[in-house]
PDB file of C-alpha atoms in Angstrom:
ATOM      1  CA  MET A   1     -46.198 -17.186   2.566  1.00 52.00           C
ATOM      2  CA  GLU A   2     -49.554 -15.933   1.353  1.00 63.00           C
ATOM      3  CA  ALA A   3     -49.685 -13.744  -1.749  1.00 65.00           C
ATOM      4  CA  ASN A   4     -51.032 -10.702   0.121  1.00 72.00           C
ATOM      5  CA  GLN A   5     -48.376 -10.747   2.895  1.00 73.00           C
ATOM      6  CA  MET A   6     -45.306  -8.512   2.869  1.00 73.00           C
ATOM      7  CA  VAL A   7     -41.847 -10.092   2.802  1.00 71.00           C
ATOM      8  CA  PRO A   8     -39.912  -9.189   6.001  1.00 70.00           C
ATOM      9  CA  SER A   9     -37.070  -6.731   5.451  1.00 80.00           C
ATOM     10  CA  PHE A  10     -34.139  -8.227   7.397  1.00 84.00           C
ATOM     11  CA  ARG A  11     -30.666  -6.681   7.315  1.00 87.00           C
ATOM     12  CA  ALA A  12     -27.393  -7.455   9.082  1.00 87.00           C
ATOM     13  CA  ALA A  13     -24.596  -5.076  10.048  1.00 90.00           C
ATOM     14  CA  LEU A  14     -21.132  -5.363  11.554  1.00 90.00           C
ATOM     15  CA  SER A  15     -20.666  -2.812  14.349  1.00 91.00           C
ATOM     16  CA  VAL A  16     -17.244  -1.623  15.561  1.00 91.00           C
ATOM     17  CA  GLU A  17     -17.157   0.807  18.509  1.00 92.00           C
ATOM     18  CA  ALA A  18     -13.960   2.370  19.947  1.00 91.00           C
ATOM     19  CA  ILE A  19     -13.814   2.020  23.752  1.00 90.00           C
ATOM     20  CA  ASN A  20     -10.716   2.857  25.851  1.00 90.00           C
ATOM     21  CA  GLY A  21      -8.152   2.003  23.168  1.00 88.00           C
ATOM     22  CA  LYS A  22      -9.901  -1.215  22.128  1.00 91.00           C
ATOM     23  CA  TYR A  23     -12.769  -2.034  19.784  1.00 91.00           C
ATOM     24  CA  ALA A  24     -16.079  -3.673  20.677  1.00 93.00           C
ATOM     25  CA  CYS A  25     -17.241  -5.739  17.677  1.00 94.00           C
ATOM     26  CA  SER A  26     -20.685  -7.219  17.154  1.00 95.00           C
ATOM     27  CA  LEU A  27     -23.032  -8.468  14.457  1.00 94.00           C
ATOM     28  CA  GLY A  28     -26.547  -7.019  14.515  1.00 93.00           C
ATOM     29  CA  VAL A  29     -29.752  -8.133  12.778  1.00 91.00           C
ATOM     30  CA  PHE A  30     -32.444  -5.573  11.960  1.00 92.00           C
ATOM     31  CA  LEU A  31     -36.096  -5.916  10.969  1.00 90.00           C
ATOM     32  CA  GLY A  32     -36.729  -2.640   9.196  1.00 87.00           C
ATOM     33  CA  ASP A  33     -35.115  -0.025  11.450  1.00 88.00           C
ATOM     34  CA  VAL A  34     -35.440  -2.081  14.657  1.00 92.00           C
ATOM     35  CA  LYS A  35     -32.492  -4.105  15.983  1.00 92.00           C
ATOM     36  CA  VAL A  36     -33.945  -7.523  16.870  1.00 94.00           C
ATOM     37  CA  TRP A  37     -30.714  -9.344  17.745  1.00 93.00           C
ATOM     38  CA  ASP A  38     -27.053  -8.573  18.522  1.00 94.00           C
ATOM     39  CA  SER A  39     -24.120 -10.966  18.995  1.00 93.00           C
ATOM     40  CA  GLY A  40     -22.842  -8.764  21.845  1.00 90.00           C
ATOM     41  CA  HIS A  41     -26.122  -8.775  23.792  1.00 88.00           C
ATOM     42  CA  PHE A  42     -24.824 -10.853  26.723  1.00 88.00           C
ATOM     43  CA  THR A  43     -21.048 -10.474  26.338  1.00 89.00           C
ATOM     44  CA  ARG A  44     -19.156  -7.897  24.310  1.00 90.00           C
ATOM     45  CA  PHE A  45     -16.232  -9.003  22.139  1.00 94.00           C
ATOM     46  CA  TYR A  46     -13.213  -6.688  22.454  1.00 93.00           C
ATOM     47  CA  THR A  47     -10.221  -6.632  20.139  1.00 91.00           C
ATOM     48  CA  SER A  48      -7.292  -4.246  19.776  1.00 87.00           C
ATOM     49  CA  GLU A  49      -6.379  -4.612  16.113  1.00 84.00           C
ATOM     50  CA  ARG A  50      -9.163  -5.745  13.810  1.00 87.00           C
ATOM     51  CA  CYS A  51     -12.689  -7.092  13.569  1.00 90.00           C
ATOM     52  CA  VAL A  52     -13.515  -9.570  10.790  1.00 90.00           C
ATOM     53  CA  LEU A  53     -16.709 -11.440   9.906  1.00 89.00           C
ATOM     54  CA  GLU A  54     -15.755 -14.712   8.185  1.00 88.00           C
ATOM     55  CA  LEU A  55     -17.666 -17.687   6.806  1.00 84.00           C
ATOM     56  CA  THR A  56     -15.346 -20.688   7.102  1.00 85.00           C
ATOM     57  CA  THR A  57     -15.126 -23.352   4.389  1.00 81.00           C
ATOM     58  CA  ASP A  58     -17.085 -25.788   6.606  1.00 84.00           C
ATOM     59  CA  GLY A  59     -19.966 -23.304   7.134  1.00 84.00           C
ATOM     60  CA  ASP A  60     -19.316 -21.580  10.479  1.00 88.00           C
ATOM     61  CA  LEU A  61     -19.903 -17.801  10.540  1.00 88.00           C
ATOM     62  CA  GLN A  62     -17.340 -16.272  12.919  1.00 92.00           C
ATOM     63  CA  LEU A  63     -16.618 -12.821  14.315  1.00 94.00           C
ATOM     64  CA  LYS A  64     -12.842 -12.698  14.764  1.00 93.00           C
ATOM     65  CA  GLY A  65     -10.216 -10.391  16.191  1.00 91.00           C
ATOM     66  CA  ALA A  66      -6.427 -10.349  16.177  1.00 86.00           C
ATOM     67  CA  LYS A  67      -4.532 -13.644  15.898  1.00 88.00           C
ATOM     68  CA  GLU A  68      -7.683 -15.480  14.721  1.00 89.00           C
ATOM     69  CA  GLN A  69      -9.345 -15.002  18.150  1.00 93.00           C
ATOM     70  CA  VAL A  70     -13.022 -16.002  17.786  1.00 94.00           C
ATOM     71  CA  GLY A  71     -15.349 -13.724  19.749  1.00 94.00           C
ATOM     72  CA  TRP A  72     -18.650 -15.126  18.457  1.00 94.00           C
ATOM     73  CA  ARG A  73     -19.755 -17.915  16.113  1.00 93.00           C
ATOM     74  CA  THR A  74     -22.917 -19.490  14.731  1.00 89.00           C
ATOM     75  CA  ALA A  75     -21.726 -23.071  15.365  1.00 89.00           C
ATOM     76  CA  THR A  76     -23.212 -24.071  11.982  1.00 84.00           C
ATOM     77  CA  PHE A  77     -20.071 -25.897  10.811  1.00 85.00           C
ATOM     78  CA  GLY A  78     -20.702 -29.164   8.969  1.00 85.00           C
ATOM     79  CA  GLN A  79     -24.436 -28.440   8.477  1.00 85.00           C
ATOM     80  CA  GLY A  80     -24.359 -27.523   4.785  1.00 79.00           C
ATOM     81  CA  VAL A  81     -24.376 -23.729   5.221  1.00 73.00           C
ATOM     82  CA  GLU A  82     -23.266 -21.740   2.201  1.00 71.00           C
ATOM     83  CA  ILE A  83     -23.374 -18.133   1.040  1.00 68.00           C
ATOM     84  CA  THR A  84     -24.267 -16.724  -2.350  1.00 66.00           C
ATOM     85  CA  LEU A  85     -23.251 -13.104  -2.959  1.00 60.00           C
ATOM     86  CA  ILE A  86     -25.551 -11.179  -5.224  1.00 63.00           C
ATOM     87  CA  TYR A  87     -25.595  -7.770  -6.917  1.00 56.00           C
ATOM     88  CA  ARG A  88     -24.304  -4.824  -4.817  1.00 58.00           C
ATOM     89  CA  GLY A  89     -22.752  -7.011  -2.132  1.00 59.00           C
ATOM     90  CA  ARG A  90     -25.959  -8.256  -0.597  1.00 62.00           C
ATOM     91  CA  ALA A  91     -25.916 -11.804   0.726  1.00 62.00           C
ATOM     92  CA  ILE A  92     -28.478 -14.613   0.727  1.00 59.00           C
ATOM     93  CA  TRP A  93     -27.901 -17.439   3.214  1.00 58.00           C
ATOM     94  CA  TYR A  94     -29.059 -21.016   2.635  1.00 56.00           C
ATOM     95  CA  TRP A  95     -29.284 -23.571   5.460  1.00 53.00           C
ATOM     96  CA  TRP A  96     -30.132 -27.218   5.041  1.00 51.00           C
ATOM     97  CA  THR A  97     -29.315 -30.543   6.643  1.00 44.00           C
ATOM     98  CA  PRO A  98     -27.216 -32.729   4.327  1.00 42.00           C
TER      99      PRO A  98
END
């Protein structure tokens, strides 16, 4: 990146919306204030009890509901994905091919 260019301001958020006694869960990615991607864009993931975002030990980011039901995943397992948590709960993701 050139010295005079701004660094993009990406953020991610877990969204949980109550709909008819169930919950629609999705992971959204924002560039500034604009949502540029959502895991529920094509198909919504509904759960009745909980919504959890989990990074598995083998590197797969999963959006899960009750009884470990997976509603969405990155399919990055086994590719050397890891997470480093930094000050105030922010996360930095590192991807590389082992």
